Structures are given as structure tokens and as C-alpha cells.
Short mmCIF file of C-alpha atoms (C1' of nucleotides) in Angstrom, two decimals:
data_model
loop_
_atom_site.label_atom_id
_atom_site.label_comp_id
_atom_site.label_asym_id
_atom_site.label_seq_id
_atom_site.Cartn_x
_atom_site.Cartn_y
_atom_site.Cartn_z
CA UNK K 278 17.80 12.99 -17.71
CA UNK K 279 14.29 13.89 -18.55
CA UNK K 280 12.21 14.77 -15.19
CA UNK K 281 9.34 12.01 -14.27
CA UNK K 282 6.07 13.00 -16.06
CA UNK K 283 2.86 13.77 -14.63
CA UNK K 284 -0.54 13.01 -15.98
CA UNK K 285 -2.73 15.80 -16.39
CA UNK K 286 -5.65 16.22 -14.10
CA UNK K 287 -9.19 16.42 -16.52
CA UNK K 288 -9.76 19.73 -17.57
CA UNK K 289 -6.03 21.77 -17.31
CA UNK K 290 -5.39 20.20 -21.06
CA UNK K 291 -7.92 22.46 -22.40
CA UNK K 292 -6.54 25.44 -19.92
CA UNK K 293 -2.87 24.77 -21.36
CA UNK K 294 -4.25 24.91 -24.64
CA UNK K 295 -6.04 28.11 -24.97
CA UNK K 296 -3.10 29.67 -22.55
CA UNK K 297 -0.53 28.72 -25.98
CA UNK K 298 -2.91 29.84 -28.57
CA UNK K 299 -2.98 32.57 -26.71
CA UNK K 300 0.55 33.87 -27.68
CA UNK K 301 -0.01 33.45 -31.42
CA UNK K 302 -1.78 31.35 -34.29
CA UNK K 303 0.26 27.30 -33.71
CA UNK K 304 -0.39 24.14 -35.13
CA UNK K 305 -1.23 20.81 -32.73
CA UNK K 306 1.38 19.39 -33.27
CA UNK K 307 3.76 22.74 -32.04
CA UNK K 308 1.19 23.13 -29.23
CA UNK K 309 2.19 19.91 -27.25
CA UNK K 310 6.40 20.53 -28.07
CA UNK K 311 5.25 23.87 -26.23
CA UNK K 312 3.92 22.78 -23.78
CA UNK K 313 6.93 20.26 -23.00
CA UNK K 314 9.30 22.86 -23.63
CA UNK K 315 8.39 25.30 -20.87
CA UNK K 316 7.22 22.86 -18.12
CA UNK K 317 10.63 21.36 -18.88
CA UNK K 318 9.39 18.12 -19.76
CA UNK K 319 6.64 17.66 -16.78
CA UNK K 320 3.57 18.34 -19.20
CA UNK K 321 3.69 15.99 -21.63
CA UNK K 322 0.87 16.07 -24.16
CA UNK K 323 0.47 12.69 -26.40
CA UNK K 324 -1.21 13.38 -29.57
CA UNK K 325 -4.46 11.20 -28.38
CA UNK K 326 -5.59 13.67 -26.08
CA UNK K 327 -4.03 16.61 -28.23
CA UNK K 328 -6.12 16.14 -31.01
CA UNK K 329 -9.60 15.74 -29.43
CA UNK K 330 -8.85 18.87 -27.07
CA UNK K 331 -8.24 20.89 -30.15
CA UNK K 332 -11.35 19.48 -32.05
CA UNK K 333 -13.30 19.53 -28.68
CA UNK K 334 -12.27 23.16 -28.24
CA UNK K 335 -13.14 24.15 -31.69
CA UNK K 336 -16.73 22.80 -31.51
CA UNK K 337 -17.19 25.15 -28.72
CA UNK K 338 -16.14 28.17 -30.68
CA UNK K 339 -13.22 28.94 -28.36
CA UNK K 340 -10.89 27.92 -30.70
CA UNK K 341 -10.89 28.87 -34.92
CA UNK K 342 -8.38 27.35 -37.34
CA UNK K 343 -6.77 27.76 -40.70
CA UNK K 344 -4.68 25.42 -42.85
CA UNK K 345 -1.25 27.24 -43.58
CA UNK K 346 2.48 26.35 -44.46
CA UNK K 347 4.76 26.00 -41.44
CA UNK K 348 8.53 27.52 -41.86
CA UNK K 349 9.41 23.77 -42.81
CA UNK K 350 7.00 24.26 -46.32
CA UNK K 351 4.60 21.84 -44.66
CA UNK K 352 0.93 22.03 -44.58
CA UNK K 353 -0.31 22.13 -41.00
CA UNK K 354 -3.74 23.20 -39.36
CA UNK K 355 -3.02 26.22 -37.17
CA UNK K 356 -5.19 27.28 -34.26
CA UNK K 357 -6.09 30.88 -32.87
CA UNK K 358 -7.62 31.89 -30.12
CA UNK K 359 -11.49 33.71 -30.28
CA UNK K 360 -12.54 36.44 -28.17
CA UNK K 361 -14.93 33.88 -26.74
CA UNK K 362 -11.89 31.51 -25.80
CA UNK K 363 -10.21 34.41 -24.69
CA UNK K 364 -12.74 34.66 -22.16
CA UNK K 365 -12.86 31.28 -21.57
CA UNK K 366 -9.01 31.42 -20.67
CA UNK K 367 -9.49 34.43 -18.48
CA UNK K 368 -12.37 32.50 -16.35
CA UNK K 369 -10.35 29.00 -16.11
CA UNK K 370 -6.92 30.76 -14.97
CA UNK K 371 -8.98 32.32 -12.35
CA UNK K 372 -10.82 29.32 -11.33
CA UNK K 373 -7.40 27.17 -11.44
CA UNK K 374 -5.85 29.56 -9.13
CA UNK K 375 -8.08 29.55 -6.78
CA UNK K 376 -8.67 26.15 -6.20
CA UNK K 377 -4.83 25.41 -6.44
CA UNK K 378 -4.93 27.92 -3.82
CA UNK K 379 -7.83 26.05 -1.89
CA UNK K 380 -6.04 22.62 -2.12
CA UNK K 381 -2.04 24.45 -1.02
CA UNK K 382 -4.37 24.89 2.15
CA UNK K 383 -5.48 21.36 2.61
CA UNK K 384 -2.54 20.38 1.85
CA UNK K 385 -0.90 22.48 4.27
CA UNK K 386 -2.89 21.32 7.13
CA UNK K 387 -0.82 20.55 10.37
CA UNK K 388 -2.22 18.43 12.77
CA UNK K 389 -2.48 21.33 15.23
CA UNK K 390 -5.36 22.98 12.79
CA UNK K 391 -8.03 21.41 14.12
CA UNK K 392 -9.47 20.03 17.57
CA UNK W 402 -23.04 33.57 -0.33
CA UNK W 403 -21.38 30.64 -0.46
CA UNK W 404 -17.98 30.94 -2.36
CA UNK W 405 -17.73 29.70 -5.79
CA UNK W 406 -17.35 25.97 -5.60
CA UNK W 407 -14.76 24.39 -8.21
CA UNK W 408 -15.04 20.96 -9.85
CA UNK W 409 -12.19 18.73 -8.35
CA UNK W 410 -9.75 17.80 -11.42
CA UNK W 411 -10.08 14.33 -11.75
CA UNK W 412 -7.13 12.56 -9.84
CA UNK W 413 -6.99 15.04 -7.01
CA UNK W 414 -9.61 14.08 -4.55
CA UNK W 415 -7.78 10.91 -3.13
CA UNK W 416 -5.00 12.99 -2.50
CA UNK W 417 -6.75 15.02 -0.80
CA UNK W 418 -8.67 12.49 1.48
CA UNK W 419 -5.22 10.87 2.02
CA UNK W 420 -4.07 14.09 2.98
CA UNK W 421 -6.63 14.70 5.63
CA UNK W 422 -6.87 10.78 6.62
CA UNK W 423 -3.38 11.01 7.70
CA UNK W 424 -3.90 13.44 10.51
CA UNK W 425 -6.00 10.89 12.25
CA UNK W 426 -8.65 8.69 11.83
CA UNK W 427 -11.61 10.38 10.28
CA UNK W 428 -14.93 9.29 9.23
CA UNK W 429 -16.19 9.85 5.88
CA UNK W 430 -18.59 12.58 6.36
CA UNK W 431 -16.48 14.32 8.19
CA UNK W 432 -13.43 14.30 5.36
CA UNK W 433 -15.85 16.12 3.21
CA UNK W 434 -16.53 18.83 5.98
CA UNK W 435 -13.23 18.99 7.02
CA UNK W 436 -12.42 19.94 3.06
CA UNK W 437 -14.89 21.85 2.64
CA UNK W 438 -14.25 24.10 5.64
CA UNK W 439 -10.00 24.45 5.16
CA UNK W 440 -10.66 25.26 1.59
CA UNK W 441 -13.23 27.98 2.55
CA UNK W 442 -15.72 26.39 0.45
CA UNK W 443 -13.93 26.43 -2.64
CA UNK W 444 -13.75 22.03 -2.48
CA UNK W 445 -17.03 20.47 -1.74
CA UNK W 446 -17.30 16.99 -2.15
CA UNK W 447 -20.73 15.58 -3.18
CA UNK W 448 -21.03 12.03 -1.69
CA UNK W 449 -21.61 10.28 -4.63
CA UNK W 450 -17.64 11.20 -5.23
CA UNK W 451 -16.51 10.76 -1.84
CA UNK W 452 -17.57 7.26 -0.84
CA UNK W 453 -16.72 5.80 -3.89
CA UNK W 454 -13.52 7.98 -3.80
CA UNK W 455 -13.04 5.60 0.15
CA UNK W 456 -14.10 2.75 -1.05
CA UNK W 457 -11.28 3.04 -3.68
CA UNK W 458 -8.53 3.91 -1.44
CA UNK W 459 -9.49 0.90 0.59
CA UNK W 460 -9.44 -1.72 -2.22
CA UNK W 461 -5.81 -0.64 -3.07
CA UNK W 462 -4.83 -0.73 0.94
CA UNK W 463 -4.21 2.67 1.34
CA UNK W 464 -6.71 3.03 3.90
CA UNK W 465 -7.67 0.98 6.32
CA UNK W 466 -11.28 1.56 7.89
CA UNK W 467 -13.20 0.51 11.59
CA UNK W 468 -16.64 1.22 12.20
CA UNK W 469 -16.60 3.14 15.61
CA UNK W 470 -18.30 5.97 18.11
CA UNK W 471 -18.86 9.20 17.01
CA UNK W 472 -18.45 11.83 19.73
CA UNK W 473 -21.72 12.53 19.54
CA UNK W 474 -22.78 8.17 20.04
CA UNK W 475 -23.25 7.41 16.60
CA UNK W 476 -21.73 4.40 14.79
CA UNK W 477 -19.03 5.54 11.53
CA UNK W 478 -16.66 4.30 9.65
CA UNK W 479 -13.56 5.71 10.88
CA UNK W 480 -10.97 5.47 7.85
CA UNK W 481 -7.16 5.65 8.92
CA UNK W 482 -3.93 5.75 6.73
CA UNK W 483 -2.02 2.78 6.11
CA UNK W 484 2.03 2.64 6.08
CA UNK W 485 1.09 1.94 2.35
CA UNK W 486 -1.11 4.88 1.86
CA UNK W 487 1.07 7.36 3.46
CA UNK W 488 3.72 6.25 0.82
CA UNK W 489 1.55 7.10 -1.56
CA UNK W 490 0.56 10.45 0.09
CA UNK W 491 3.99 11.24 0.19
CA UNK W 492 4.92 10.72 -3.78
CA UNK W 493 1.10 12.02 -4.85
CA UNK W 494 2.24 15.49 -3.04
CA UNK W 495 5.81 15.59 -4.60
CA UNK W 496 3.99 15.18 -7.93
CA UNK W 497 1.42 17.49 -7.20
CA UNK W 498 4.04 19.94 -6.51
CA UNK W 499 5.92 19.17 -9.24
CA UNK W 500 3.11 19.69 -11.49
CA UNK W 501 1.71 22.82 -10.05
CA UNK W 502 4.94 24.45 -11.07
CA UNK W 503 5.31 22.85 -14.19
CA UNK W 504 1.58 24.65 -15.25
CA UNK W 505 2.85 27.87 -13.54
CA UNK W 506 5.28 28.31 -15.76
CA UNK W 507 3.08 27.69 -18.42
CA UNK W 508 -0.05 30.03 -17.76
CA UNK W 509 2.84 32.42 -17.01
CA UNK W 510 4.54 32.43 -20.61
CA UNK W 511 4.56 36.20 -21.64
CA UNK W 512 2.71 37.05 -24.89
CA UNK W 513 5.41 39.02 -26.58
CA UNK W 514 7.37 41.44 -25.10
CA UNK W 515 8.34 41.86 -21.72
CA UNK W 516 6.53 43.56 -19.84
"C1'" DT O 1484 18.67 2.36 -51.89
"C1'" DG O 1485 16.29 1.01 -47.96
"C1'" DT O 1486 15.19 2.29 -43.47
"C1'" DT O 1487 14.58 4.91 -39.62
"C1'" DA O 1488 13.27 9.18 -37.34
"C1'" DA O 1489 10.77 13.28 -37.16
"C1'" DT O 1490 6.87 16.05 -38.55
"C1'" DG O 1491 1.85 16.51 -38.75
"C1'" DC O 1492 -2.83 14.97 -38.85
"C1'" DA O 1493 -6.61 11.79 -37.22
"C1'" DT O 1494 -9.77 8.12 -34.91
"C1'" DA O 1495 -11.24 4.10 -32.04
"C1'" DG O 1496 -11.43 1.67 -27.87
"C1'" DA O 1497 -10.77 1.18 -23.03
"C1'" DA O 1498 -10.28 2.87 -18.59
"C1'" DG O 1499 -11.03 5.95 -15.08
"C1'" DC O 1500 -13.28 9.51 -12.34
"C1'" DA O 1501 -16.73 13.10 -10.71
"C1'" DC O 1502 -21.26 13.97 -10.15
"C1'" DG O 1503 -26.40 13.96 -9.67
"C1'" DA O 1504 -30.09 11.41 -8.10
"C1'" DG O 1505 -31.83 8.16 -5.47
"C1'" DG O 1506 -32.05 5.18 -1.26
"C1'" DT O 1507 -31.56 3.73 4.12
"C1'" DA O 1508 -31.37 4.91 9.08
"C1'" DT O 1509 -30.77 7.69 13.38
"C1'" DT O 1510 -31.04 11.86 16.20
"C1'" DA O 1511 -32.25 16.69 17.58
"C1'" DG O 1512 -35.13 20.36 17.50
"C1'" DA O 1513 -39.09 23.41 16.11
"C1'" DT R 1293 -44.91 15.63 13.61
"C1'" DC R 1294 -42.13 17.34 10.33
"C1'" DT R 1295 -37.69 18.99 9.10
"C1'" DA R 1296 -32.82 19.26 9.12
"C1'" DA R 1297 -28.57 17.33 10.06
"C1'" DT R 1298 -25.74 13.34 10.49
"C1'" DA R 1299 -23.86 9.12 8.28
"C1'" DC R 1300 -23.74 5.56 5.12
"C1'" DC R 1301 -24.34 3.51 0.18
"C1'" DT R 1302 -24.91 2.66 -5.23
"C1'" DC R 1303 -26.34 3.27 -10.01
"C1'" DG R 1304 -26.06 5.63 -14.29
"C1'" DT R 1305 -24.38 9.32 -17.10
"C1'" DG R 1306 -21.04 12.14 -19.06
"C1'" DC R 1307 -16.61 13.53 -19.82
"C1'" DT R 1308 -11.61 13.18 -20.35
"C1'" DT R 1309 -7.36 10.87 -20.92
"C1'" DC R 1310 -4.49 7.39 -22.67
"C1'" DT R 1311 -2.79 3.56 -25.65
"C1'" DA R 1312 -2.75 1.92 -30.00
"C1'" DT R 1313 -3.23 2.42 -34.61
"C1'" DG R 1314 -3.44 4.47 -39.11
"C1'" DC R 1315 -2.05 7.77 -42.92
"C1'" DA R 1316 1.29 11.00 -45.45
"C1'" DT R 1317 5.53 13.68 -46.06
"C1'" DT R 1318 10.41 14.92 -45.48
"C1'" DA R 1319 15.25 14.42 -43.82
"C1'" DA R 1320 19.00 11.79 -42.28
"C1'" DC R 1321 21.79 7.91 -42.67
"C1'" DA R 1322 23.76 3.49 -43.35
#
DNA sequence: TGTTAATGCATAGAAGCACGAGGTATTAGA
DNA sequence: TCTAATACCTCGTGCTTCTATGCATTAACA
């Protein structure tokens, strides 16, 4: 039984992303069965918005890429992360956590917080 | 200083406004104070996102809306929750939830080793 | 052998949302 | 009188995401 899926609020693709290269050179198409994997089938990544991301995030020179064989002898377009993505990924974690961390308290509010 | 303010992810600023809506009636201007101050300045909502953002929430009859007194004598729009709305606050928040973890357990894949 | 499923890439079109900039009107205070 | 704060509104831009579609290869399978 495959949990409900969530859409992705704008902007966390490109976090996710950069998080995954992060661990090692992938290809796309790897990326989103990643990304599925761990989040156990919550983030689900369909190749429409996988494919711009990566070309989106290569254009801005946080992401390089090679063409390579994967273990399977096929030819696939793998993605590493720069130094300037690197930074990029360090910045956005931050940000994300804090305004996860900003909306837990809205969301938190009890009606005796204010009056 | 002011904080560093973060973009709202697209999607998450009618939660919040439901969220905050459902304490009481509120008026618009006051939602985006009311955010603003429980997030310690980390959510600021511009009003060119929040009206429309109302105005949304009341064309799907999640929010219901009266044009009364302020407390200081000044006519709002006082927006209030509807049994539909707090439905939909109720599943938004599970999801929210569910994908907070979800991306938690992605941003905290190890790189390697343990460590 | 024909057909489906999985792998792997890509683009186009539509829909949706946040935001900046601009506008109106009232009230309080310097 | 001028400014700041309150309180509402809308238009246009820019960006992202999704659905749908296309291509090509390989493996499984009936």
C-alpha cells in the first residue's frame, strides 16, 4: 500500500536535488527513484519537473554533468554537484529549516497565544 | 535588524491563513501581522499575495468573510473558517506533516559512512 | 514473435502561485 | 500639513510544477 503522495511546494525540488547529487555523481532518472526511495514513497518526482530542475540547475552552474555507462551498460547523463551548488545546498537547507521552523510555530498556535 | 525573511513555498500560505483563520475571525491585515509576528519575522506576507491568497479561499468556500468593526472603529473584512475549510485545514496539516518528514529524511541521507 | 514493462532522455503547453508596484481611503500624530 | 499606519484591492511578471507526449533501448513474457 503505497502512502498518499504529496506535491512538492516550488522550490524544495531543486533543494532535493542538489541534497542527492550531493552523495555522489547520479543520473535523472536515479535521482527521482532516490528520492522515492527514502521518503518512502511521499516525494514523488515525475520526469516533467525532473528534467527541467536538472537543466534549470545546470544553467546556473550549480550543477555539471557527464555522459557515462550506468552498471546496466546504458548510456545515461550523470550529474555532480559544484562547489558553487554546494553552497547553494548549504544556504537552502538553512533557509528550509528555518522557515519549517517558523511555520511548526504558526502552526502550533493555540488559541490561548494571543489576546 | 529584521530577521531574514523567507519566500513562502508556493502552496503553503493558505494553509497558513486557514490555520490562523480558524482561531477566530480575523481580518486580512491582521492575518499577515499575526504571521509575521508568531514566525518572528521569518513569514511576511506582501499584500499582493495575501488578498488574492483570501479571495481564493473564499471562492472555494473555505472561508467565509463579513465586513465589521475594528476595535479601534474601522470597517474590515473579518474572514472566518467554514465547516468546509476547517476540513481542509485539517488534511492540509496531516500532509504538511507528512511531507516535512518525508524531506527530513531526505536532506538527512548520510554521504558515505556513518558518522 | 509480438508485446508489454522498465530504463533513460527530452520538450511543450497549461495551470497555478507569489510578488512587486500601483491605486483608494481613513485615522493619528508630529 | 505631511507622514505613517491601518485596511482594502488588482494587474502584470516571473517562476515552477504537472500532464501529456515523444524518442530509443533492453528485458521479460506470453
Amino acid at each position: 500500500m503505497a502512502p498518499p503522495k504529496s506535491d512538492l511546494p516550488q522550490g524544495t525540488l531543486d533543494l532535493l536535488i542538489l541534497k542527492v547529487t550531493a552523495l555522489g555523481p547520479v543520473h535523472g532518472y536515479a535521482i527521482a527513484q532516490r528520492l522515492e526511495q527514502v521518503s518512502r514513497g511521499v516525494v514523488q518526482v515525475p520526469e516533467g519537473s525532473l528534467y527541467p530542475a536538472l537543466h534549470r540547475l545546470e544553467n546556473r552552474g550549480l550543477l555539471a554533468a557527464d555522459w557515462k555507462e550506468t552498471e546496466t551498460g546504458r548510456e545515461a547523463k550523470f550529474y555532480r554537484l559544484t562547489r558553487k551548488g554546494l553552497k547553494q545546498l548549504e544556504t537552502e537547507t538553512a533557509d528550509w529549516h528555518r522557515l519549517i521552523d517558523a511555520i511548526g510555530l504558526i502552526l502550533g498556535m493555540a488559541d490561548g497565544g494571543a489576546r
